[in-house]
Amino acid sequence: MSALGPRLRPCGPTLDGEAVERAFEALGGLPATAAAWPALAPIVAASPYLAGLMQRGPARLEALLSAEPEVSLDRILMAARSAPPDEALPAVLRALKAELHLLCALADLGGVWPLLRITGALSDFADAVTQVALAGAAQAERDAGRLTGVADPDDPLPGLFVLALGKHGAGELNYSSDIDISVFYEPSALPLANSVEPQKVALRVTQAMARLLSEITAEGYVFRVDLRLRPDPSSTPVAVPVDQALEYYGSVGQNWERAAMIKARVCAGDRQRGAAFLDALQPFVWRRALDYAAIADIHAIKRQIHVHKGFDDPEGPLATAGADLKLGAGGIREIEFYAQTQQLILGGRDPALRARATLDALSALSDAGQVAPAACAELSLAYARLRSWEHRAQMLHDAQTHRAPVDPVERLRLAALSGFDDLAGFDAAVAETRGAVNRRYGELFAADEPLSSQAGSLVFTGVDDDPETLSTLARLGFSNPAAISAAIRAWHHGRIAATRTARGRELFTRLAPRVLDACAATGTADFAFARFAEFFSGLRSGVQVQSLFLARPALFDLVIRILSVSPRLAAILAKRPAALDALLDGDFFEPLEPAAIASAVRLEATRAPPGFEAAMDAVRVAHAEQSFRIGVHLIEGRTDARSAGIAFTALADACLAVLAPAALAEVERVGGTYAGEVAVVALGAFGGEEMNARSDLDLMTVYLPAPGDEGSSVKGWAAETVYGRFTQRLVAALSAPTAEGGLYAVDLQLRPSGTAGPVAVSLTALEAYYAGEAQSWELLALTRARVAWASSEAFAARIGAAVETALRRPRDAASLAADVSEMRALMARERPPSGPWDLKLSRGGLVDVEFTAQHLQLVHAGQGGPLSHGTLRALEAMHAQGLLADEAFEALERSWKLSRRLQQVLRLTLESGGDPSVEPAGLKALLAQAADVERFEDVAPRLAAARAAALAVFEATVAP
């Protein structure tokens, strides 16, 4: 062997002659430097960083050129290993790192050392400095009295060891790379002083070691240190106890972590315990028998990377300018994954395939017949080229980069260091190499479903954001790709119930790209993902739901559309994923028939065990599923607002039909049977069959005592007590939350005497009250009364007759109009609309239309005019009998239908008082569809015009 200088060859053209002359003069014309200048000149011209190293240390350069490179390397490594662990240690190691960088660069660019010798030298130095940094950190703990014993340079802290991972572990370290290390310890083996906590010592040592290596000073730094490949880095300390680590890998360790552990080796510390730890991990890394799901998940590591088409497009995905040579399409990662995925599948049965280094792994796979020799040769050559270009990109400015510069001047520097005379030739070679890698990568598991997106790669393994994935997410329309990536990686780590099991995580690997594509398809990717995240995080388990989504892609797309516009339906699905099963029923999208809704509720109730609480839970289950069905019909445009109101009312009737008898039976179970009659009267939107997704229930309980009240219960309760308790039980059954959720808010204030009167009223008291005491507003409310449930049909008929009698008493039209006008004015003062989207209270909105219909009914009922508990039905009947002019009817009908359509959508999608103008495009499109206009911007003007016309009719009708 001979000295380095004479063996150097020029790496490429000299780009800047003046810079070379200035550098030559600054170096002082030392003999070895002058002799090697033809080889040094291109380096000085192309690399500001290397030129600076040379000029800051001419004697160091002269020494390196005058010695054999292996001798220089041994000297540097020996100096690093023997550096004393004192305060001068950081400066010593930084100086040695600079000398090693210069040596490796000269040997690499001058064609003296091959790639693997370069990466091996860098990795050996990383081992040496990690060991000495650990020794320095441990010595500080001894000096503080927290550790006992005498320092051993070969084992600075018994019980604690450092694993090298990634390229460091494989001996493939980059020229300007960080080092991936993980620190583990056996608490009982640490030589601790009395009363010293092992975890605190391990943390201080690890942090001090990392700080010594990575802290940047005037002399630079030694290595950037990355500790995030330890188990679950977001929730574990930087040093992990061995038992805790083994438990993690054995329970929730992922396949990408198995791939990372292929390259793991002990690089510092207690090597005996480190080797035992790696032995204990062998069953996790190398599984001898893999089930289908595990193989599919390993395949998924590869399939998340997008295989591009059109390799020859100079401006396409494989363009060289800005290309990520490591993580981009056709980059180093694809070659590593190509080898690692097959190692994981086959290495459990064939130990010969367990090589740490990528090129060794490719060779072993080829020898075993698992990779074609041509593929092995092509990928091995590409790996060497990509790594050498990556090194040269880092040599330009000592930057931790893997990208070819976008700037043509900078990229020409990289081309010159790579031996190219012109930029076009370099760009073509990079594109050709990346294309070859991407093609070979695409052949692997070619028959499997892709787990990338048409927009690009979607890789969520590891702890770092993948640059290609962030670009893909941005193209899909996500405004904060890093946040989306972090959320999905957290789900992959099993941080929610849906992915806590291995099967759940395997399914999510397949589902994740579909989630992102489906969210993007809504046009509001951020909003849709936020709603999906709320739903997905709320699932109690995920295997069944994810399996369903994967088996039914069209169903999944529908669910994403639903989630993107309706938080209410999202909450139903998160609480009750079984509601999804209803989507698979053939009759899910059949018209919403009240009888079918009632039948579904009854069926669920019959399946429940006996008892009041069981009935409450059963009704809540049925209610959630049927509410979901009605909501989907609305969102998908399969029903109109009027039909939806009837359907929501039918659902409330059905719930009442189950819970009222159950409440009565519960009262009788406690107090004994009672021979009277009872009914529940619906009022308000419930009575008018005009409910929406968030309507409450306006109720009134009416009873008929037993003859002579002699049928009192065994406890002697009178009718008022029996039916008062019944009402309380019923309200609880309808409104109290249970494990299955809630149903409705219940309002009893429309009963006679309001909150001042008893919660249940006798039929006699009802008749007397409406014959004399009732005020006009109470009579208006009574127009919407209907019997929703009764203990007998005969009693229901008696109540209906009593209501009609009260409504048909003659009224003074002028007096009634004055009352209505005054009531509306009072409401406008005390309950003003919350904004322009308050469809109920805005002038000309639902309240004004309702008051007009109710007023007309009371005015004409005494002369036999029509009565109807529904607002629109009442207006239609008035119009049919000539009691409402065509123009007035059309104005009221237009405002009512438009407001109801919009209200149904808004109540399903927004919280009260929400402003749809700031909501995503999907909701705006729904509102435009509900208003029968092309654009959302046209909704407000149309609504304003309809309200103005309806308000004019109201004022003309009730003018005193």
XYZ file of N, CA and C in Angstrom, residues 444-540:
291
model
N -42.367 -6.392 -7.178
C -42.457 -7.134 -5.923
C -43.892 -7.141 -5.429
N -44.458 -8.312 -5.163
C -45.843 -8.451 -4.720
C -46.784 -7.747 -5.699
N -46.522 -7.863 -6.993
C -47.268 -7.073 -7.982
C -48.755 -7.355 -7.955
N -49.153 -8.535 -7.512
C -50.576 -8.888 -7.542
C -51.351 -8.316 -6.360
N -50.657 -7.771 -5.391
C -51.349 -7.268 -4.195
C -52.040 -5.936 -4.473
N -53.023 -5.616 -3.632
C -53.680 -4.319 -3.743
C -52.698 -3.214 -3.393
N -52.723 -2.093 -4.113
C -51.822 -0.997 -3.766
C -52.275 -0.318 -2.478
N -51.309 0.102 -1.678
C -51.619 0.834 -0.452
C -51.090 2.265 -0.522
N -50.726 2.661 -1.731
C -50.400 4.056 -1.968
C -51.649 4.727 -2.530
N -51.508 5.977 -2.904
C -52.583 6.701 -3.570
C -52.160 6.997 -4.992
N -53.121 7.244 -5.861
C -52.770 7.685 -7.200
C -52.000 8.999 -7.141
N -52.146 9.718 -6.029
C -51.431 10.982 -5.877
C -50.001 10.781 -5.404
N -49.624 9.572 -4.982
C -48.259 9.322 -4.540
C -48.193 8.364 -3.372
N -47.010 8.264 -2.780
C -46.764 7.315 -1.694
C -47.484 7.734 -0.414
N -47.829 6.722 0.391
C -48.452 6.962 1.693
C -47.797 6.022 2.704
N -46.649 6.438 3.213
C -45.870 5.619 4.136
C -45.966 6.217 5.529
N -46.394 5.397 6.480
C -46.557 5.891 7.850
C -45.778 5.029 8.848
N -44.791 4.297 8.361
C -43.945 3.521 9.257
C -42.872 4.431 9.845
N -42.218 3.957 10.907
C -41.150 4.724 11.512
C -41.664 5.864 12.371
N -40.758 6.767 12.708
C -41.112 7.878 13.588
C -40.981 9.224 12.894
N -40.434 9.241 11.703
C -40.270 10.487 10.961
C -41.356 10.630 9.913
N -41.695 11.881 9.601
C -42.569 12.133 8.460
C -41.828 11.789 7.171
N -42.483 11.034 6.331
C -41.900 10.672 5.045
C -42.132 11.816 4.060
N -41.086 12.392 3.469
C -41.278 13.547 2.584
C -42.214 13.285 1.419
N -42.093 12.109 0.800
C -42.980 11.802 -0.321
C -44.429 11.727 0.143
N -44.626 11.193 1.336
C -45.987 11.100 1.876
C -46.555 12.484 2.152
N -45.745 13.372 2.716
C -46.216 14.737 2.956
C -46.599 15.422 1.651
N -45.819 15.173 0.606
C -46.157 15.753 -0.702
C -47.465 15.164 -1.223
N -47.649 13.862 -1.033
C -48.895 13.217 -1.455
C -50.091 13.815 -0.724
N -49.961 13.978 0.582
C -51.065 14.535 1.368
C -51.387 15.961 0.924
N -50.368 16.715 0.616
C -50.611 18.080 0.128
C -51.356 18.045 -1.201
N -50.961 17.137 -2.079
C -51.657 17.023 -3.370
C -53.108 16.582 -3.185
N -53.364 15.810 -2.136
C -54.734 15.365 -1.871
C -55.598 16.472 -1.280
N -54.983 17.587 -0.896
C -55.767 18.720 -0.417
C -55.702 18.965 1.072
N -54.806 18.269 1.800
C -54.691 18.482 3.240
C -53.785 19.685 3.500
N -54.252 20.618 4.328
C -53.501 21.847 4.551
C -52.343 21.656 5.521
N -52.409 20.648 6.383
C -51.337 20.379 7.346
C -50.948 18.911 7.259
N -50.203 18.539 6.218
C -49.871 17.118 6.018
C -49.164 16.497 7.214
N -48.301 17.257 7.901
C -47.575 16.685 9.031
C -48.523 16.251 10.143
N -49.583 17.019 10.382
C -50.556 16.648 11.418
C -51.317 15.384 11.029
N -51.682 15.267 9.755
C -52.367 14.053 9.291
C -51.450 12.850 9.441
N -50.195 13.004 9.022
C -49.229 11.912 9.133
C -49.034 11.494 10.579
N -48.931 12.458 11.478
C -48.740 12.142 12.898
C -49.944 11.398 13.466
N -51.153 11.810 13.074
C -52.356 11.138 13.569
C -52.392 9.683 13.113
N -52.065 9.449 11.850
C -52.128 8.082 11.328
C -51.033 7.224 11.952
N -49.843 7.793 12.151
C -48.788 7.016 12.813
C -49.195 6.659 14.237
N -49.863 7.594 14.928
C -50.330 7.293 16.285
C -51.334 6.151 16.264
N -52.220 6.134 15.277
C -53.175 5.021 15.168
C -52.446 3.714 14.878
N -51.403 3.781 14.044
C -50.612 2.576 13.770
C -49.954 2.054 15.046
N -49.673 2.957 15.987
C -49.055 2.536 17.245
C -50.074 1.978 18.230
N -51.340 1.900 17.834
C -52.344 1.319 18.711
C -52.811 2.237 19.812
N -52.828 3.558 19.556
C -53.185 4.502 20.607
C -54.684 4.720 20.725
N -55.471 4.065 19.878
C -56.930 4.101 20.001
C -57.435 2.666 20.016
N -58.651 2.497 20.479
C -59.189 1.143 20.636
C -59.265 0.401 19.309
N -59.558 1.109 18.223
C -59.738 0.455 16.920
C -58.474 -0.214 16.425
N -57.298 0.253 16.871
C -56.036 -0.318 16.390
C -55.197 -0.896 17.528
N -55.850 -1.199 18.643
C -55.091 -1.683 19.794
C -54.642 -3.136 19.605
N -55.359 -3.877 18.788
C -54.977 -5.267 18.540
C -54.129 -5.350 17.278
N -53.359 -6.431 17.169
C -52.534 -6.623 15.973
C -53.405 -6.699 14.725
N -54.539 -7.380 14.833
C -55.434 -7.491 13.677
C -55.993 -6.121 13.295
N -56.341 -5.320 14.290
C -56.837 -3.976 13.997
C -55.805 -3.137 13.273
N -54.527 -3.248 13.680
C -53.470 -2.481 13.015
C -53.229 -2.979 11.603
N -53.287 -4.286 11.414
C -53.090 -4.834 10.062
C -54.187 -4.352 9.114
N -55.421 -4.343 9.599
C -56.523 -3.855 8.764
C -56.377 -2.362 8.484
N -55.939 -1.613 9.495
C -55.810 -0.177 9.285
C -54.730 0.154 8.261
N -53.687 -0.659 8.198
C -52.667 -0.441 7.173
C -53.295 -0.437 5.786
N -54.260 -1.310 5.572
C -54.941 -1.370 4.273
C -55.979 -0.262 4.125
N -56.585 0.124 5.249
C -57.668 1.109 5.176
C -57.151 2.541 5.039
N -55.981 2.834 5.609
C -55.500 4.218 5.686
C -55.505 4.944 4.339
N -54.950 4.348 3.260
C -54.974 5.083 1.986
C -56.385 5.329 1.472
N -57.289 4.423 1.751
C -58.676 4.623 1.309
C -59.315 5.767 2.092
N -58.978 5.863 3.381
C -59.484 6.978 4.179
C -59.062 8.300 3.558
N -57.794 8.409 3.231
C -57.256 9.671 2.724
C -57.819 9.999 1.351
N -57.908 8.999 0.477
C -58.479 9.255 -0.845
C -59.953 9.651 -0.737
N -60.686 8.970 0.146
C -62.112 9.277 0.292
C -62.306 10.671 0.880
N -61.479 11.054 1.836
C -61.571 12.407 2.399
C -61.271 13.445 1.327
N -60.259 13.176 0.514
C -59.923 14.108 -0.554
C -61.066 14.248 -1.544
N -61.771 13.154 -1.795
C -62.860 13.178 -2.779
C -64.031 14.047 -2.339
N -64.131 14.329 -1.026
C -65.227 15.187 -0.573
C -65.015 16.647 -0.954
N -63.784 16.998 -1.339
C -63.478 18.388 -1.656
C -63.070 19.201 -0.449
N -63.246 18.654 0.740
C -62.828 19.330 1.980
C -62.074 18.295 2.818
N -60.851 18.005 2.381
C -60.096 16.899 2.963
C -59.873 17.074 4.457
N -59.493 18.276 4.899
C -59.217 18.498 6.323
C -60.454 18.235 7.169
N -61.570 18.787 6.745
C -62.802 18.657 7.511
C -63.247 17.196 7.561
N -63.202 16.532 6.415
C -63.634 15.131 6.375
C -62.747 14.264 7.255
N -61.434 14.513 7.229
C -60.537 13.705 8.056
C -60.795 13.960 9.541
N -61.039 15.222 9.903
C -61.322 15.523 11.308
C -62.559 14.772 11.784
N -63.586 14.721 10.943
C -64.800 13.999 11.330
C -64.535 12.494 11.393
N -63.763 11.983 10.423
C -63.434 10.557 10.463
C -62.621 10.242 11.714
N -61.682 11.126 12.055
C -60.850 10.896 13.237
C -61.708 10.838 14.492
N -62.686 11.725 14.586
C -63.587 11.713 15.744
C -64.357 10.401 15.808
N -64.857 9.964 14.671
C -65.586 8.696 14.611
C -64.665 7.520 14.933
N -63.514 7.466 14.272
C -62.615 6.316 14.382
C -62.053 6.212 15.793
N -61.720 7.342 16.385
C -61.167 7.334 17.740
C -62.207 6.927 18.776
N -63.481 7.084 18.439
C -64.535 6.743 19.385
C -64.989 5.298 19.333
N -64.500 4.539 18.345
C -64.906 3.131 18.240
C -64.385 2.335 19.435
N -65.190 1.422 19.912
C -64.763 0.580 21.028
C -63.848 -0.537 20.553
